[in-house]
Coordinates of N, CA, C and O in Angstrom, one line a residue:
X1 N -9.4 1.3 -15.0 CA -8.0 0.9 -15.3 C -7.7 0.9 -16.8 O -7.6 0.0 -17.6
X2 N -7.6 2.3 -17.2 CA -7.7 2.4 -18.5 C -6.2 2.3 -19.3 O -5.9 1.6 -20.3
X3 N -5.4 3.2 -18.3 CA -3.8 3.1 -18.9 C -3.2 2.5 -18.7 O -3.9 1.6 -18.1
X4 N -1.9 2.1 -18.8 CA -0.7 1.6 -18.7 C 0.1 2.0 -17.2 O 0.8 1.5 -16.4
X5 N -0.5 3.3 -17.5 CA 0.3 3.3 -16.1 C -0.4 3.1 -14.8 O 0.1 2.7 -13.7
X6 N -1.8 3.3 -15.0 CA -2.5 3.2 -14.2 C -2.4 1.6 -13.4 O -2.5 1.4 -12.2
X7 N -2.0 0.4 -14.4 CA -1.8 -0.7 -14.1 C -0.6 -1.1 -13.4 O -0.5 -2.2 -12.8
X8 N 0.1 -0.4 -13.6 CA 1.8 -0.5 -13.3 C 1.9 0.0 -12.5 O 3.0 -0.4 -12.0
X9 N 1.2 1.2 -11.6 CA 1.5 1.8 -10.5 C 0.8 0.9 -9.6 O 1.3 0.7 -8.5
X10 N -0.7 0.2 -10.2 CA -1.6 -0.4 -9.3 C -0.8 -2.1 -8.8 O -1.1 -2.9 -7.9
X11 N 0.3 -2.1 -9.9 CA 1.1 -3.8 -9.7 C 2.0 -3.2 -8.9 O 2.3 -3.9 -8.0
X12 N 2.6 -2.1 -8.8 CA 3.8 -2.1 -8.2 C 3.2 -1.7 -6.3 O 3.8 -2.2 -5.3
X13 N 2.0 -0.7 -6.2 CA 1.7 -0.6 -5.1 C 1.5 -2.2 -4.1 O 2.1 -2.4 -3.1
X14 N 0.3 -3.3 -4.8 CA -0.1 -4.1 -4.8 C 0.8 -4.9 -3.9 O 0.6 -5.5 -2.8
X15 N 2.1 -4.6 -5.1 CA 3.0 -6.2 -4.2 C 3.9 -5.0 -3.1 O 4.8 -5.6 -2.4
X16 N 3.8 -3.9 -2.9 CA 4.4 -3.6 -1.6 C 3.2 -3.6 -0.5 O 3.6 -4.0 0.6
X17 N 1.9 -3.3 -0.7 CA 0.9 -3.9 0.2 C 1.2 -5.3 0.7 O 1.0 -5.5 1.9
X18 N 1.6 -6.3 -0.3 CA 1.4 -7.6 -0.5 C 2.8 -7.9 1.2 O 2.5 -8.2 2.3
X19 N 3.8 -7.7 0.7 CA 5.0 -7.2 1.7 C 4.6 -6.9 2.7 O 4.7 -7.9 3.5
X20 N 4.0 -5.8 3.3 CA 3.6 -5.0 4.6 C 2.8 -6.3 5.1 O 3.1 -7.2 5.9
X21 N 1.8 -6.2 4.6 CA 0.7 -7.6 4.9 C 1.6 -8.4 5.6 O 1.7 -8.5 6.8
X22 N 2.3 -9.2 4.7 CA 2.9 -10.7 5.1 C 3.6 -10.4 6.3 O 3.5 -11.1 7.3
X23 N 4.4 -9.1 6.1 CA 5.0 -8.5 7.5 C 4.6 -8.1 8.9 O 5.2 -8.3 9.9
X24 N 3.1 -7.6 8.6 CA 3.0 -7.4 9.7 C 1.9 -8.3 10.4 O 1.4 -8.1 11.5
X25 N 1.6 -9.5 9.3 CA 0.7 -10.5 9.9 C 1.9 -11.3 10.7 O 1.6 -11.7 11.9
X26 N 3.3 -11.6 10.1 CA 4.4 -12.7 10.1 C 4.5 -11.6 12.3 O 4.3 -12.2 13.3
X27 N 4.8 -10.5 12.3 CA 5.2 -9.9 13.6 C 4.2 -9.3 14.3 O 4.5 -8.7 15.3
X28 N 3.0 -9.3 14.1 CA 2.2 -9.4 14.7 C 1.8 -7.8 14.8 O 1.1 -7.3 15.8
X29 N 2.2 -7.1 13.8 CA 2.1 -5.3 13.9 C 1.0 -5.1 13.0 O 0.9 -5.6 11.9
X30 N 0.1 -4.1 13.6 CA -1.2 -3.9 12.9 C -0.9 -2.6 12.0 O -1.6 -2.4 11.0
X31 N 0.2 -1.6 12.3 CA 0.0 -0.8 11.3 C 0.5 -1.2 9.5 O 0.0 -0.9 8.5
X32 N 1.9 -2.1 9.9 CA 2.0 -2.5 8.9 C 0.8 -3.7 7.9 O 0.8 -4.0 6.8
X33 N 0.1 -4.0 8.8 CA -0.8 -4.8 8.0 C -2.2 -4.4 7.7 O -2.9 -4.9 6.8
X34 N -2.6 -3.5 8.4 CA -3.6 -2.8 7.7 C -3.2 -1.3 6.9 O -3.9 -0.4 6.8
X35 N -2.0 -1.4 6.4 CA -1.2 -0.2 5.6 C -1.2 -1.5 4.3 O -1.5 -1.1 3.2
X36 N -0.9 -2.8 4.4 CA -0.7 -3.6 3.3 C -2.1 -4.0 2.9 O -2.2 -4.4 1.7
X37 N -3.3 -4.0 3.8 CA -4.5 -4.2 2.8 C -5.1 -3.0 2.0 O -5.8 -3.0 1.0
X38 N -4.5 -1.9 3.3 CA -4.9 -0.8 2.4 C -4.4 -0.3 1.2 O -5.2 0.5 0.6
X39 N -3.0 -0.7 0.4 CA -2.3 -0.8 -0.1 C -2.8 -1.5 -1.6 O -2.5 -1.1 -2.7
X40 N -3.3 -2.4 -1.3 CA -3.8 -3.8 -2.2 C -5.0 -3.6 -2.3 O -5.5 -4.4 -3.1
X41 N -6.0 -2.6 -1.7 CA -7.0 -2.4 -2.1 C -7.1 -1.3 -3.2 O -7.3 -1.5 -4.4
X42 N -6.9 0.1 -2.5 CA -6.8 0.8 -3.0 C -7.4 1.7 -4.3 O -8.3 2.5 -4.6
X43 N -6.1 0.7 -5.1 CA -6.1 1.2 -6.5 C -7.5 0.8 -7.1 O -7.6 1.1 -8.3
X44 N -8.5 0.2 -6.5 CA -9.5 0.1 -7.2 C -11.0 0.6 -7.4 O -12.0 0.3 -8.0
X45 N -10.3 1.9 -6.4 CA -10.9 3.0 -6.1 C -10.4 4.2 -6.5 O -11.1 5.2 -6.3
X46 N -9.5 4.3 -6.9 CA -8.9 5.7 -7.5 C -9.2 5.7 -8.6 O -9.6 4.7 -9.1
X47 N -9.3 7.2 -9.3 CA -9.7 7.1 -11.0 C -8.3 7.8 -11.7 O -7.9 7.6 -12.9
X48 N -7.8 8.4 -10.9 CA -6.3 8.9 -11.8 C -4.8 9.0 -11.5 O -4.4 9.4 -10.4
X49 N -4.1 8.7 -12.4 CA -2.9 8.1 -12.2 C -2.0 8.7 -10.7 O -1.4 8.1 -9.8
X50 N -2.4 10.2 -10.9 CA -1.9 11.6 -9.9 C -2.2 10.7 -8.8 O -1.3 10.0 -8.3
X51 N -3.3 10.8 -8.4 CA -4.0 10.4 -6.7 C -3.7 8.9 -6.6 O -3.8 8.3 -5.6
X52 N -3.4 8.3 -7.7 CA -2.9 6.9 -7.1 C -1.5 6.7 -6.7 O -1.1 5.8 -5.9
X53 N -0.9 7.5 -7.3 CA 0.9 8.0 -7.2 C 0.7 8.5 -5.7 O 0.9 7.7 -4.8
X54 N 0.5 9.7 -5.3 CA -0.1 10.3 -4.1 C -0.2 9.2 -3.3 O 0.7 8.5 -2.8
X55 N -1.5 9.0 -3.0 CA -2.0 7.9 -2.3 C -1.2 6.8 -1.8 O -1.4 6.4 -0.7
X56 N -0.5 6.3 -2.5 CA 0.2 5.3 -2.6 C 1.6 5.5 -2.2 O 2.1 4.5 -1.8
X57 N 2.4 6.6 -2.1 CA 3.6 7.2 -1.0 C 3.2 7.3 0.2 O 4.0 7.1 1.1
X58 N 1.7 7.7 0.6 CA 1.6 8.2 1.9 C 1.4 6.7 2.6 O 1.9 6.6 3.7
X59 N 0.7 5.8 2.2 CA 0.4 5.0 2.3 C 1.8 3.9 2.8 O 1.7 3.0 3.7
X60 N 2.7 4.3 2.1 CA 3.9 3.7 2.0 C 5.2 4.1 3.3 O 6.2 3.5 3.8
X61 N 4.4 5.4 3.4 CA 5.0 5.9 4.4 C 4.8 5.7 5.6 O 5.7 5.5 6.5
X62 N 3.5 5.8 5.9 CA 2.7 5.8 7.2 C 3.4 4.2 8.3 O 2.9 4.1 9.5
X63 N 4.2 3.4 7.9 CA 4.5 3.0 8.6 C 5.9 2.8 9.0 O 6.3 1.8 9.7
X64 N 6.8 3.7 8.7 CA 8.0 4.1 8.7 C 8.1 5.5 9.9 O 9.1 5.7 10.6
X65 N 6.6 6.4 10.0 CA 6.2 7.2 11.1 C 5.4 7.0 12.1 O 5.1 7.8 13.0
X66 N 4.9 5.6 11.8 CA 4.2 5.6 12.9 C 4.6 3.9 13.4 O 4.7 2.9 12.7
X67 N 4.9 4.1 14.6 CA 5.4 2.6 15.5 C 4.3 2.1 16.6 O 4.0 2.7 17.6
X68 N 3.8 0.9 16.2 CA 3.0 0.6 17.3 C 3.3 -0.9 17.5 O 2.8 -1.5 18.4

Protein backbone atom coordinates (compact mmCIF):
# COMPACT_ATOMS: atom_id res chain seq x y z
CA UNK A 1 0.00 0.00 0.00
CA UNK A 2 2.51 2.21 -1.15
CA UNK A 3 0.50 5.17 -3.01
CA UNK A 4 -2.19 7.34 -2.61
CA UNK A 5 -4.06 5.91 -4.86
CA UNK A 6 -3.63 2.63 -4.04
CA UNK A 7 -5.33 3.65 -0.64
CA UNK A 8 -8.14 5.55 -2.10
CA UNK A 9 -9.23 3.02 -4.49
CA UNK A 10 -8.74 0.35 -1.60
CA UNK A 11 -11.25 3.00 0.86
CA UNK A 12 -13.54 3.56 -1.88
CA UNK A 13 -13.85 -0.35 -2.95
CA UNK A 14 -13.94 -1.20 0.88
CA UNK A 15 -17.05 0.77 1.76
CA UNK A 16 -18.97 -0.45 -1.37
CA UNK A 17 -18.04 -4.07 -0.19
CA UNK A 18 -19.01 -2.80 3.17
CA UNK A 19 -22.73 -1.89 1.42
CA UNK A 20 -23.15 -5.23 -0.51
CA UNK A 21 -22.32 -7.08 2.78
CA UNK A 22 -24.83 -5.22 4.91
CA UNK A 23 -27.17 -5.79 1.92
CA UNK A 24 -27.10 -8.91 1.22
CA UNK A 25 -26.66 -10.21 4.92
CA UNK A 26 -29.88 -7.41 5.75
CA UNK A 27 -32.03 -9.78 2.47
CA UNK A 28 -30.71 -12.70 2.79
CA UNK A 29 -28.73 -12.81 -0.91
CA UNK A 30 -25.48 -14.58 -1.11
CA UNK A 31 -24.24 -13.11 -4.17
CA UNK A 32 -24.38 -9.69 -2.95
CA UNK A 33 -22.66 -10.72 0.26
CA UNK A 34 -19.97 -12.67 -0.74
CA UNK A 35 -19.26 -9.91 -3.67
CA UNK A 36 -19.08 -7.46 -0.36
CA UNK A 37 -16.44 -9.66 1.47
CA UNK A 38 -14.83 -10.12 -1.60
CA UNK A 39 -14.77 -6.62 -2.05
CA UNK A 40 -13.29 -5.70 1.44
CA UNK A 41 -10.82 -8.20 1.18
CA UNK A 42 -9.32 -7.86 -1.81
CA UNK A 43 -7.21 -4.99 -1.96
CA UNK A 44 -4.83 -6.66 0.18
CA UNK A 45 -3.88 -8.84 -2.16
CA UNK A 46 -3.40 -6.83 -5.19
CA UNK A 47 0.02 -5.10 -5.87
CA UNK A 48 -1.08 -2.43 -8.56
CA UNK A 49 -3.19 0.26 -8.81
CA UNK A 50 -4.39 -1.15 -12.66
CA UNK A 51 -5.66 -4.74 -11.29
CA UNK A 52 -7.14 -3.10 -8.25
CA UNK A 53 -9.25 -0.64 -10.51
CA UNK A 54 -10.04 -3.84 -12.76
CA UNK A 55 -10.77 -6.07 -10.06
CA UNK A 56 -12.85 -3.95 -8.32
CA UNK A 57 -15.55 -3.01 -11.33
CA UNK A 58 -15.94 -6.53 -12.02
CA UNK A 59 -16.46 -7.22 -8.67
CA UNK A 60 -18.87 -4.36 -8.56
CA UNK A 61 -20.58 -5.64 -11.27
CA UNK A 62 -21.12 -9.20 -10.72
CA UNK A 63 -24.06 -8.61 -8.83
CA UNK A 64 -26.08 -6.40 -11.04
CA UNK A 65 -25.64 -9.78 -13.63
CA UNK A 66 -26.13 -12.22 -11.74
CA UNK A 67 -29.64 -12.76 -9.63
CA UNK A 68 -29.96 -15.42 -7.18
Amino acid sequence: MGSTAMIMWSVLFGAIGMGYFVYGKRQQAIVPLCMGMALMVYPYFVASVTSLVIVGMVLVAIPFFVRR
